[in-house]
């Protein structure tokens, strides 16, 4: 990353002033409804966590430089400038107290996309040097090593060998002309390698031709989390180059929320052109295979279980029904949480919060919202489709002494495949 200064931050703020940002600030009626939709406000009761309040530095730049009234106030000395001290004070609000989950945007009476503006505001903060050390480190590793957790391909190759030895399956690598190229998050490689085995089992039964790229296997995009379009663009471009080199038809986004946002929705705009391939989330692909009769399962999960909707995949990505269609294949006692689907509550660790060590106490406090949802249902198992959500929920359950297995949906489907058709 280039040297960060207040001047660079101010320039970055100015570059974010597009029509949507101007429209959103102009139309905000300060009703405060967004507060009740934010788990950082509801679980702390602190007004500083009201979503629109977190945008004060960006709002000041907009008002003072792009509105007549703001310019007059500046000339008369009636408004306060954006300073290093202000950015330092607001840094914890914009990074520790927001997961970019977008729930606040769902309730805004005038349709303001507040999480969009938080994402834009982070561009100014990181350019000015105000971002958490944990996310800075993850971004450096992503650029220099290729993974925010420092996972290199030899580590993935070792996991592939383990999976192949344990299962007898084959994990294809760098196969040119395969239909699908699967991305993984480092968290799946190191914490949940059963996901990789699940892919191999499912694709073998369904007859899917697929591969992993040794040059671009990492799906996590730290650039989106820290708020740097330059970093996000470079990470997306690596995937695009690898996919086009292998001539695949589809790239599969894994069970990782922000990876899906980055490669599916922000990627083409970041690199300035459409892809030569399509992007699908793994749940979308599994649901297509189910619908085509290529996914044969047997047996059922009879425990009372529920599904945690990952914000970026479900609320922002629109993958609402595929997880439910898949769960209904293998679960007899599936129940939805209150406020499920697009209104689900975040786990509290998205948007880079989980990589931000200083935010841990606040994150654990915010997890009380998820605890409340689970207490209302009295379920025995929680299923989700995001490795980050899965880890954060496991930590939250342990903190609040709640014993409950947290299972990845792809893994659950793989466990129910019809044996004689593998």
Tab-separated table of C-alpha atoms in Angstrom:
chain	number	residue	atom	x	y	z
A	1	UNK	CA	0.000	0.000	0.000
A	2	UNK	CA	1.184	3.558	-0.737
A	3	UNK	CA	2.113	5.884	2.096
A	4	UNK	CA	-1.052	6.957	3.841
A	5	UNK	CA	-1.671	10.638	4.588
A	6	UNK	CA	-4.603	12.841	5.464
A	7	UNK	CA	-4.315	14.465	2.026
A	8	UNK	CA	-4.618	11.085	0.318
A	9	UNK	CA	-7.564	10.281	2.550
A	10	UNK	CA	-9.333	13.518	1.666
A	11	UNK	CA	-8.747	12.887	-2.023
A	12	UNK	CA	-10.155	9.386	-1.611
A	13	UNK	CA	-13.242	10.788	0.121
A	14	UNK	CA	-13.745	13.209	-2.767
A	15	UNK	CA	-13.411	10.396	-5.305
A	16	UNK	CA	-16.274	8.569	-3.572
A	17	UNK	CA	-18.704	11.459	-4.046
A	18	UNK	CA	-20.857	10.009	-6.780
A	19	UNK	CA	-24.562	10.484	-7.416
A	20	UNK	CA	-25.725	7.724	-5.014
A	21	UNK	CA	-23.662	9.099	-2.112
A	22	UNK	CA	-24.894	12.647	-2.716
A	23	UNK	CA	-28.473	11.420	-3.040
A	24	UNK	CA	-28.267	9.348	0.144
A	25	UNK	CA	-26.896	12.190	2.261
A	26	UNK	CA	-29.432	14.629	0.771
A	27	UNK	CA	-32.373	12.369	1.487
A	28	UNK	CA	-31.481	11.209	5.017
A	29	UNK	CA	-34.180	12.467	7.392
A	30	UNK	CA	-32.280	11.505	10.569
A	31	UNK	CA	-35.115	9.268	11.721
A	32	UNK	CA	-32.755	6.830	13.444
A	33	UNK	CA	-34.557	3.713	12.188
A	34	UNK	CA	-31.235	2.276	11.010
A	35	UNK	CA	-30.107	2.086	14.642
A	36	UNK	CA	-32.657	-0.593	15.536
A	37	UNK	CA	-31.460	-2.705	12.591
A	38	UNK	CA	-27.806	-2.699	13.700
A	39	UNK	CA	-26.665	-5.360	16.145
A	40	UNK	CA	-23.852	-3.122	17.396
A	41	UNK	CA	-26.468	-0.589	18.532
A	42	UNK	CA	-29.123	-3.003	19.778
A	43	UNK	CA	-26.653	-4.994	21.871
A	44	UNK	CA	-24.787	-2.001	23.346
A	45	UNK	CA	-27.493	0.668	23.432
A	46	UNK	CA	-24.803	3.200	22.541
A	47	UNK	CA	-26.019	5.876	20.057
A	48	UNK	CA	-22.556	6.153	18.510
A	49	UNK	CA	-23.227	2.827	16.776
A	50	UNK	CA	-26.197	4.225	14.851
A	51	UNK	CA	-25.217	3.355	11.253
A	52	UNK	CA	-25.676	6.798	9.687
A	53	UNK	CA	-23.673	8.386	12.525
A	54	UNK	CA	-20.610	6.305	11.537
A	55	UNK	CA	-20.474	8.266	8.286
A	56	UNK	CA	-19.797	11.665	9.858
A	57	UNK	CA	-16.321	12.213	8.270
A	58	UNK	CA	-17.638	11.370	4.792
A	59	UNK	CA	-20.752	13.482	5.401
A	60	UNK	CA	-18.632	16.497	6.377
A	61	UNK	CA	-16.608	16.290	3.160
A	62	UNK	CA	-19.813	16.032	1.128
A	63	UNK	CA	-21.492	18.966	2.883
A	64	UNK	CA	-18.467	21.261	2.996
A	65	UNK	CA	-17.282	20.722	-0.565
A	66	UNK	CA	-20.379	19.749	-2.543
A	67	UNK	CA	-23.259	21.780	-1.102
A	68	UNK	CA	-23.872	25.544	-1.166
A	69	UNK	CA	-24.917	25.608	2.476
A	70	UNK	CA	-21.821	23.642	3.476
A	71	UNK	CA	-19.514	25.972	1.603
A	72	UNK	CA	-21.111	28.986	3.263
A	73	UNK	CA	-20.727	27.384	6.684
A	74	UNK	CA	-17.059	26.696	5.950
A	75	UNK	CA	-16.492	30.294	4.818
A	76	UNK	CA	-18.108	31.591	7.996
A	77	UNK	CA	-16.186	29.184	10.194
A	78	UNK	CA	-19.378	27.416	11.287
A	79	UNK	CA	-18.312	23.870	10.390
A	80	UNK	CA	-15.477	21.683	11.624
A	81	UNK	CA	-12.915	20.281	9.179
A	82	UNK	CA	-12.027	16.613	8.754
A	83	UNK	CA	-8.780	16.116	10.654
A	84	UNK	CA	-6.495	13.259	11.649
A	85	UNK	CA	-8.001	13.453	15.111
A	86	UNK	CA	-11.522	13.021	13.714
A	87	UNK	CA	-10.524	10.030	11.579
A	88	UNK	CA	-8.712	8.437	14.518
A	89	UNK	CA	-11.825	8.870	16.666
A	90	UNK	CA	-14.163	7.433	13.995
A	91	UNK	CA	-11.912	4.559	12.893
A	92	UNK	CA	-13.274	2.191	15.510
A	93	UNK	CA	-16.862	2.988	14.499
A	94	UNK	CA	-16.296	2.410	10.798
A	95	UNK	CA	-14.246	-0.791	11.176
A	96	UNK	CA	-14.999	-2.328	14.590
A	97	UNK	CA	-18.677	-1.457	14.705
A	98	UNK	CA	-19.796	-2.371	11.180
A	99	UNK	CA	-19.714	-5.680	9.328
A	100	UNK	CA	-21.067	-4.239	6.053
A	101	UNK	CA	-24.007	-6.604	6.575
A	102	UNK	CA	-26.471	-4.129	5.041
A	103	UNK	CA	-29.371	-4.778	7.424
A	104	UNK	CA	-29.607	-1.051	8.156
A	105	UNK	CA	-30.166	-0.393	4.469
A	106	UNK	CA	-33.195	-2.704	4.456
A	107	UNK	CA	-35.124	-0.539	6.919
A	108	UNK	CA	-34.177	2.953	5.743
A	109	UNK	CA	-37.502	4.683	4.883
A	110	UNK	CA	-35.920	6.682	2.046
A	111	UNK	CA	-33.913	3.786	0.622
A	112	UNK	CA	-30.409	4.853	1.616
A	113	UNK	CA	-27.808	2.127	1.132
A	114	UNK	CA	-25.809	2.867	4.261
A	115	UNK	CA	-23.461	-0.129	3.963
A	116	UNK	CA	-22.583	1.083	0.448
A	117	UNK	CA	-21.545	4.403	1.961
A	118	UNK	CA	-19.583	2.697	4.773
A	119	UNK	CA	-17.689	0.804	2.065
A	120	UNK	CA	-17.023	4.121	0.276
A	121	UNK	CA	-15.973	5.820	3.530
A	122	UNK	CA	-13.404	3.081	4.229
A	123	UNK	CA	-11.622	4.126	1.009
A	124	UNK	CA	-10.847	7.458	2.671
A	125	UNK	CA	-9.916	5.970	6.027
A	126	UNK	CA	-7.410	3.464	4.644
A	127	UNK	CA	-5.887	6.065	2.312
A	128	UNK	CA	-5.370	8.313	5.336
A	129	UNK	CA	-3.770	5.487	7.313
A	130	UNK	CA	-6.678	4.759	9.652
A	131	UNK	CA	-7.461	1.063	9.462
A	132	UNK	CA	-7.020	-1.739	12.034
A	133	UNK	CA	-3.628	-3.415	12.098
A	134	UNK	CA	-5.224	-6.859	11.734
A	135	UNK	CA	-6.868	-5.979	8.431
A	136	UNK	CA	-3.766	-4.136	7.238
A	137	UNK	CA	-1.706	-7.269	7.868
A	138	UNK	CA	-4.261	-9.482	6.121
A	139	UNK	CA	-4.221	-7.159	3.100
A	140	UNK	CA	-0.409	-7.157	2.930
A	141	UNK	CA	-0.324	-10.951	3.057
A	142	UNK	CA	-3.018	-11.179	0.399
A	143	UNK	CA	-0.967	-8.999	-1.958
A	144	UNK	CA	2.486	-10.436	-1.257
A	145	UNK	CA	1.677	-14.074	-0.461
A	146	UNK	CA	-1.701	-14.541	-2.098
A	147	UNK	CA	-3.736	-15.243	1.012
A	148	UNK	CA	-4.814	-13.082	3.992
A	149	UNK	CA	-3.873	-15.942	6.338
A	150	UNK	CA	-0.516	-16.529	4.640
A	151	UNK	CA	-1.576	-19.853	3.095
A	152	UNK	CA	0.541	-20.719	0.058
A	153	UNK	CA	-0.233	-23.370	-2.548
A	154	UNK	CA	2.091	-25.989	-0.940
A	155	UNK	CA	-0.161	-25.868	2.146
A	156	UNK	CA	-3.223	-26.467	-0.046
A	157	UNK	CA	-1.378	-29.224	-1.910
A	158	UNK	CA	-0.691	-30.922	1.429
A	159	UNK	CA	-4.388	-30.742	2.355
A	160	UNK	CA	-5.291	-32.151	-1.063
A	161	UNK	CA	-2.977	-35.119	-0.468
A	162	UNK	CA	-4.574	-35.749	2.927
A	163	UNK	CA	-8.092	-35.635	1.484
A	164	UNK	CA	-7.163	-37.907	-1.418
A	165	UNK	CA	-5.457	-40.386	0.908
A	166	UNK	CA	-8.385	-40.457	3.366
A	167	UNK	CA	-11.200	-40.577	0.807
A	168	UNK	CA	-9.764	-42.198	-2.294
A	169	UNK	CA	-11.094	-39.248	-4.271
A	170	UNK	CA	-9.154	-37.121	-6.748
A	171	UNK	CA	-8.822	-33.354	-6.393
A	172	UNK	CA	-8.040	-31.952	-9.858
A	173	UNK	CA	-5.517	-29.099	-10.102
A	174	UNK	CA	-4.786	-26.889	-13.145
A	175	UNK	CA	-6.991	-28.891	-15.507
A	176	UNK	CA	-7.473	-26.816	-18.661
A	177	UNK	CA	-10.937	-26.923	-20.182
A	178	UNK	CA	-12.799	-28.053	-17.057
A	179	UNK	CA	-16.299	-26.602	-16.752
A	180	UNK	CA	-15.836	-25.238	-13.236
A	181	UNK	CA	-12.952	-23.649	-11.324
A	182	UNK	CA	-13.485	-23.848	-7.558
A	183	UNK	CA	-12.234	-21.112	-5.244
A	184	UNK	CA	-11.525	-21.707	-1.575
A	185	UNK	CA	-11.018	-19.448	1.411
A	186	UNK	CA	-7.921	-19.971	3.518
A	187	UNK	CA	-10.214	-20.584	6.457
A	188	UNK	CA	-11.729	-23.550	4.623
A	189	UNK	CA	-8.286	-24.885	3.730
A	190	UNK	CA	-6.902	-24.679	7.258
A	191	UNK	CA	-9.963	-24.890	9.522
A	192	UNK	CA	-12.555	-26.812	7.527
A	193	UNK	CA	-10.796	-29.101	5.007
A	194	UNK	CA	-13.905	-31.292	4.993
A	195	UNK	CA	-15.345	-28.717	2.566
A	196	UNK	CA	-12.761	-29.739	-0.037
A	197	UNK	CA	-13.647	-33.407	0.386
A	198	UNK	CA	-17.341	-32.548	0.134
A	199	UNK	CA	-16.777	-30.843	-3.217
A	200	UNK	CA	-14.911	-33.848	-4.566
A	201	UNK	CA	-17.648	-36.274	-3.452
A	202	UNK	CA	-20.491	-34.187	-4.828
A	203	UNK	CA	-18.869	-33.396	-8.160
A	204	UNK	CA	-17.888	-37.015	-8.713
A	205	UNK	CA	-21.461	-38.185	-8.214
A	206	UNK	CA	-22.920	-35.358	-10.321
A	207	UNK	CA	-20.394	-35.797	-13.120
A	208	UNK	CA	-19.115	-32.229	-12.871
A	209	UNK	CA	-15.750	-31.481	-14.467
A	210	UNK	CA	-13.844	-29.116	-12.211
A	211	UNK	CA	-10.435	-27.929	-11.153
A	212	UNK	CA	-8.537	-25.816	-8.671
A	213	UNK	CA	-5.969	-23.302	-9.910
A	214	UNK	CA	-2.566	-23.437	-8.272
A	215	UNK	CA	-2.123	-19.783	-9.243
A	216	UNK	CA	-5.394	-18.390	-7.841
A	217	UNK	CA	-7.184	-20.591	-5.320
A	218	UNK	CA	-7.862	-17.939	-2.661
A	219	UNK	CA	-11.344	-16.429	-2.686
A	220	UNK	CA	-11.129	-14.041	0.263
A	221	UNK	CA	-10.783	-10.412	-0.817
A	222	UNK	CA	-9.213	-8.283	1.909
A	223	UNK	CA	-9.462	-5.252	-0.357
A	224	UNK	CA	-13.244	-5.237	0.023
A	225	UNK	CA	-12.954	-5.536	3.799
A	226	UNK	CA	-10.358	-2.802	4.345
A	227	UNK	CA	-11.970	-0.580	1.728
A	228	UNK	CA	-9.237	-0.369	-0.906
A	229	UNK	CA	-10.393	-0.696	-4.498
A	230	UNK	CA	-6.761	-0.979	-5.637
A	231	UNK	CA	-6.179	-4.074	-3.496
A	232	UNK	CA	-9.600	-5.517	-4.304
A	233	UNK	CA	-8.964	-5.051	-8.028
A	234	UNK	CA	-5.617	-6.853	-7.931
A	235	UNK	CA	-7.067	-9.803	-6.022
A	236	UNK	CA	-10.051	-10.126	-8.361
A	237	UNK	CA	-7.803	-9.867	-11.398
A	238	UNK	CA	-5.711	-12.821	-10.209
A	239	UNK	CA	-8.800	-15.021	-10.249
A	240	UNK	CA	-9.916	-13.700	-13.631
A	241	UNK	CA	-6.494	-14.327	-15.219
A	242	UNK	CA	-6.345	-17.864	-13.802
A	243	UNK	CA	-9.891	-18.715	-14.896
A	244	UNK	CA	-9.321	-17.438	-18.420
A	245	UNK	CA	-5.981	-19.253	-18.606
A	246	UNK	CA	-7.708	-22.536	-17.753
A	247	UNK	CA	-10.604	-21.683	-20.099
A	248	UNK	CA	-13.295	-22.622	-17.571
A	249	UNK	CA	-16.963	-21.796	-18.078
A	250	UNK	CA	-17.751	-21.066	-14.443
A	251	UNK	CA	-15.966	-19.953	-11.284
A	252	UNK	CA	-17.442	-21.292	-8.049
A	253	UNK	CA	-17.469	-18.932	-5.083
A	254	UNK	CA	-17.061	-20.982	-1.889
A	255	UNK	CA	-18.839	-20.907	1.448
A	256	UNK	CA	-17.437	-17.434	2.166
A	257	UNK	CA	-19.579	-14.305	2.171
A	258	UNK	CA	-17.277	-11.485	1.130
A	259	UNK	CA	-15.592	-13.668	-1.461
A	260	UNK	CA	-18.954	-13.903	-3.223
A	261	UNK	CA	-19.487	-10.136	-3.050
A	262	UNK	CA	-16.015	-9.493	-4.442
A	263	UNK	CA	-15.943	-11.907	-7.358
A	264	UNK	CA	-19.627	-11.875	-8.312
A	265	UNK	CA	-20.840	-8.322	-7.794
A	266	UNK	CA	-17.894	-5.923	-7.437
A	267	UNK	CA	-15.360	-7.740	-9.624
A	268	UNK	CA	-16.428	-6.659	-13.139
A	269	UNK	CA	-16.648	-3.011	-12.061
A	270	UNK	CA	-13.267	-3.219	-10.335
A	271	UNK	CA	-11.422	-4.564	-13.392
A	272	UNK	CA	-13.503	-2.551	-15.845
A	273	UNK	CA	-14.841	-5.326	-18.043
A	274	UNK	CA	-17.157	-8.359	-17.992
A	275	UNK	CA	-15.750	-11.816	-17.408
A	276	UNK	CA	-15.342	-14.536	-20.019
A	277	UNK	CA	-16.952	-16.908	-17.514
A	278	UNK	CA	-19.900	-16.907	-15.130
A	279	UNK	CA	-19.673	-16.855	-11.335
A	280	UNK	CA	-21.913	-19.058	-9.210
A	281	UNK	CA	-22.025	-19.581	-5.484
A	282	UNK	CA	-21.586	-23.186	-4.424
A	283	UNK	CA	-25.154	-23.228	-3.064
A	284	UNK	CA	-26.527	-22.040	-6.400
A	285	UNK	CA	-24.637	-24.808	-8.180
A	286	UNK	CA	-25.771	-27.473	-5.709
A	287	UNK	CA	-29.357	-26.330	-6.096
A	288	UNK	CA	-29.056	-26.512	-9.891
A	289	UNK	CA	-27.697	-30.067	-9.589
A	290	UNK	CA	-30.574	-30.922	-7.218
A	291	UNK	CA	-33.135	-29.492	-9.621
A	292	UNK	CA	-31.607	-31.453	-12.533
A	293	UNK	CA	-31.741	-34.700	-10.569
A	294	UNK	CA	-27.960	-34.981	-10.443
A	295	UNK	CA	-27.778	-34.785	-6.658
A	296	UNK	CA	-28.956	-38.051	-5.100
A	297	UNK	CA	-29.159	-38.228	-1.325
A	298	UNK	CA	-30.293	-40.793	1.209
A	299	UNK	CA	-31.102	-40.633	4.906
A	300	UNK	CA	-32.112	-37.561	6.845
A	301	UNK	CA	-31.030	-35.293	9.683
A	302	UNK	CA	-33.782	-35.597	12.272
A	303	UNK	CA	-32.408	-33.102	14.792
A	304	UNK	CA	-34.212	-29.796	15.125
A	305	UNK	CA	-31.921	-27.492	13.137
A	306	UNK	CA	-31.847	-24.011	11.673
A	307	UNK	CA	-29.892	-22.076	9.045
A	308	UNK	CA	-27.837	-18.923	9.593
A	309	UNK	CA	-28.143	-16.764	6.456
A	310	UNK	CA	-24.707	-15.240	5.670
A	311	UNK	CA	-25.351	-11.546	4.940
A	312	UNK	CA	-23.263	-11.228	1.794
A	313	UNK	CA	-24.615	-14.416	0.223
A	314	UNK	CA	-28.282	-14.129	1.155
A	315	UNK	CA	-29.210	-10.483	1.863
A	316	UNK	CA	-26.802	-8.904	-0.629
A	317	UNK	CA	-26.305	-11.829	-2.968
A	318	UNK	CA	-29.910	-12.942	-3.334
A	319	UNK	CA	-29.222	-16.634	-2.678
A	320	UNK	CA	-32.346	-17.048	-0.554
A	321	UNK	CA	-34.027	-20.283	-1.565
A	322	UNK	CA	-31.137	-22.589	-2.615
A	323	UNK	CA	-30.033	-23.285	0.983
A	324	UNK	CA	-33.596	-24.067	1.991
A	325	UNK	CA	-34.176	-26.304	-1.012
A	326	UNK	CA	-31.003	-28.193	-0.132
A	327	UNK	CA	-31.810	-28.461	3.570
A	328	UNK	CA	-35.255	-29.820	2.789
A	329	UNK	CA	-33.555	-32.647	0.880
A	330	UNK	CA	-31.809	-33.960	3.969
A	331	UNK	CA	-33.491	-32.464	7.063
A	332	UNK	CA	-36.895	-33.387	8.475
A	333	UNK	CA	-36.989	-30.779	11.254
A	334	UNK	CA	-35.641	-27.595	9.698
A	335	UNK	CA	-36.971	-24.360	11.164
A	336	UNK	CA	-36.215	-20.793	10.113
A	337	UNK	CA	-35.100	-18.182	12.609
A	338	UNK	CA	-37.209	-15.122	13.253
A	339	UNK	CA	-35.859	-12.410	10.944
A	340	UNK	CA	-34.427	-14.984	8.536
A	341	UNK	CA	-33.507	-14.664	4.860
A	342	UNK	CA	-32.807	-11.031	3.828
A	343	UNK	CA	-33.571	-9.718	7.334
A	344	UNK	CA	-31.308	-12.130	9.173
A	345	UNK	CA	-28.960	-10.779	11.831
A	346	UNK	CA	-25.220	-10.863	11.132
A	347	UNK	CA	-22.901	-13.160	13.107
A	348	UNK	CA	-20.919	-10.034	14.043
A	349	UNK	CA	-17.639	-10.968	12.357
A	350	UNK	CA	-18.069	-9.970	8.728
A	351	UNK	CA	-16.579	-6.982	6.928
A	352	UNK	CA	-13.125	-7.629	8.365
A	353	UNK	CA	-14.282	-7.439	12.002
A	354	UNK	CA	-13.098	-11.012	12.611
A	355	UNK	CA	-9.583	-10.026	11.460
A	356	UNK	CA	-9.574	-7.053	13.822
A	357	UNK	CA	-8.315	-8.208	17.213
A	358	UNK	CA	-9.196	-5.017	19.070
A	359	UNK	CA	-12.874	-5.504	18.083
A	360	UNK	CA	-13.169	-8.872	19.833
A	361	UNK	CA	-14.920	-7.622	22.980
A	362	UNK	CA	-17.460	-5.648	20.946
A	363	UNK	CA	-17.956	-8.588	18.562
A	364	UNK	CA	-18.716	-10.949	21.434
A	365	UNK	CA	-21.193	-8.458	22.858
A	366	UNK	CA	-22.890	-8.117	19.460
A	367	UNK	CA	-23.172	-11.917	19.211
A	368	UNK	CA	-25.897	-11.736	21.880
A	369	UNK	CA	-28.307	-10.988	19.042
A	370	UNK	CA	-27.555	-14.346	17.423
A	371	UNK	CA	-27.768	-16.016	20.821
A	372	UNK	CA	-31.247	-14.541	21.280
A	373	UNK	CA	-32.345	-15.878	17.887
A	374	UNK	CA	-31.098	-19.355	18.772
A	375	UNK	CA	-32.627	-19.291	22.258
A	376	UNK	CA	-36.032	-18.550	20.712
A	377	UNK	CA	-35.855	-21.663	18.531
A	378	UNK	CA	-34.423	-24.245	20.930
A	379	UNK	CA	-32.586	-25.987	18.095
A	380	UNK	CA	-29.942	-28.713	18.356
A	381	UNK	CA	-27.837	-27.897	15.270
A	382	UNK	CA	-26.922	-24.746	13.345
A	383	UNK	CA	-26.150	-24.944	9.622
A	384	UNK	CA	-24.537	-22.157	7.624
A	385	UNK	CA	-22.706	-21.547	4.337
A	386	UNK	CA	-19.839	-19.185	5.201
A	387	UNK	CA	-16.591	-20.330	6.817
A	388	UNK	CA	-16.161	-16.968	8.539
A	389	UNK	CA	-19.695	-17.056	9.979
A	390	UNK	CA	-19.090	-20.637	11.062
A	391	UNK	CA	-15.930	-19.763	13.006
A	392	UNK	CA	-17.419	-16.630	14.568
A	393	UNK	CA	-20.567	-18.499	15.626
A	394	UNK	CA	-18.502	-21.317	17.135
A	395	UNK	CA	-16.544	-18.756	19.168
A	396	UNK	CA	-19.745	-17.004	20.226
A	397	UNK	CA	-21.408	-20.234	21.304
A	398	UNK	CA	-18.345	-21.150	23.342
A	399	UNK	CA	-18.268	-17.710	24.972
A	400	UNK	CA	-21.922	-18.010	26.006
A	401	UNK	CA	-21.510	-21.701	26.932
A	402	UNK	CA	-24.003	-22.954	24.375
A	403	UNK	CA	-23.291	-26.462	23.158
A	404	UNK	CA	-24.379	-26.766	19.557
A	405	UNK	CA	-22.626	-28.173	16.491
A	406	UNK	CA	-22.158	-25.707	13.614
A	407	UNK	CA	-22.146	-27.460	10.234
A	408	UNK	CA	-21.385	-26.323	6.693
A	409	UNK	CA	-24.291	-26.984	4.315
A	410	UNK	CA	-22.103	-28.337	1.490
A	411	UNK	CA	-20.540	-30.770	3.949
A	412	UNK	CA	-23.970	-31.875	5.182
A	413	UNK	CA	-25.188	-32.567	1.637
A	414	UNK	CA	-22.019	-34.573	0.883
A	415	UNK	CA	-22.610	-36.764	3.931
A	416	UNK	CA	-26.003	-37.797	2.567
A	417	UNK	CA	-24.974	-38.712	-0.976
A	418	UNK	CA	-26.241	-42.068	-2.172
A	419	UNK	CA	-23.310	-44.410	-1.624
A	420	UNK	CA	-23.777	-46.691	-4.631
A	421	UNK	CA	-23.749	-43.751	-7.051
A	422	UNK	CA	-20.429	-42.274	-5.889
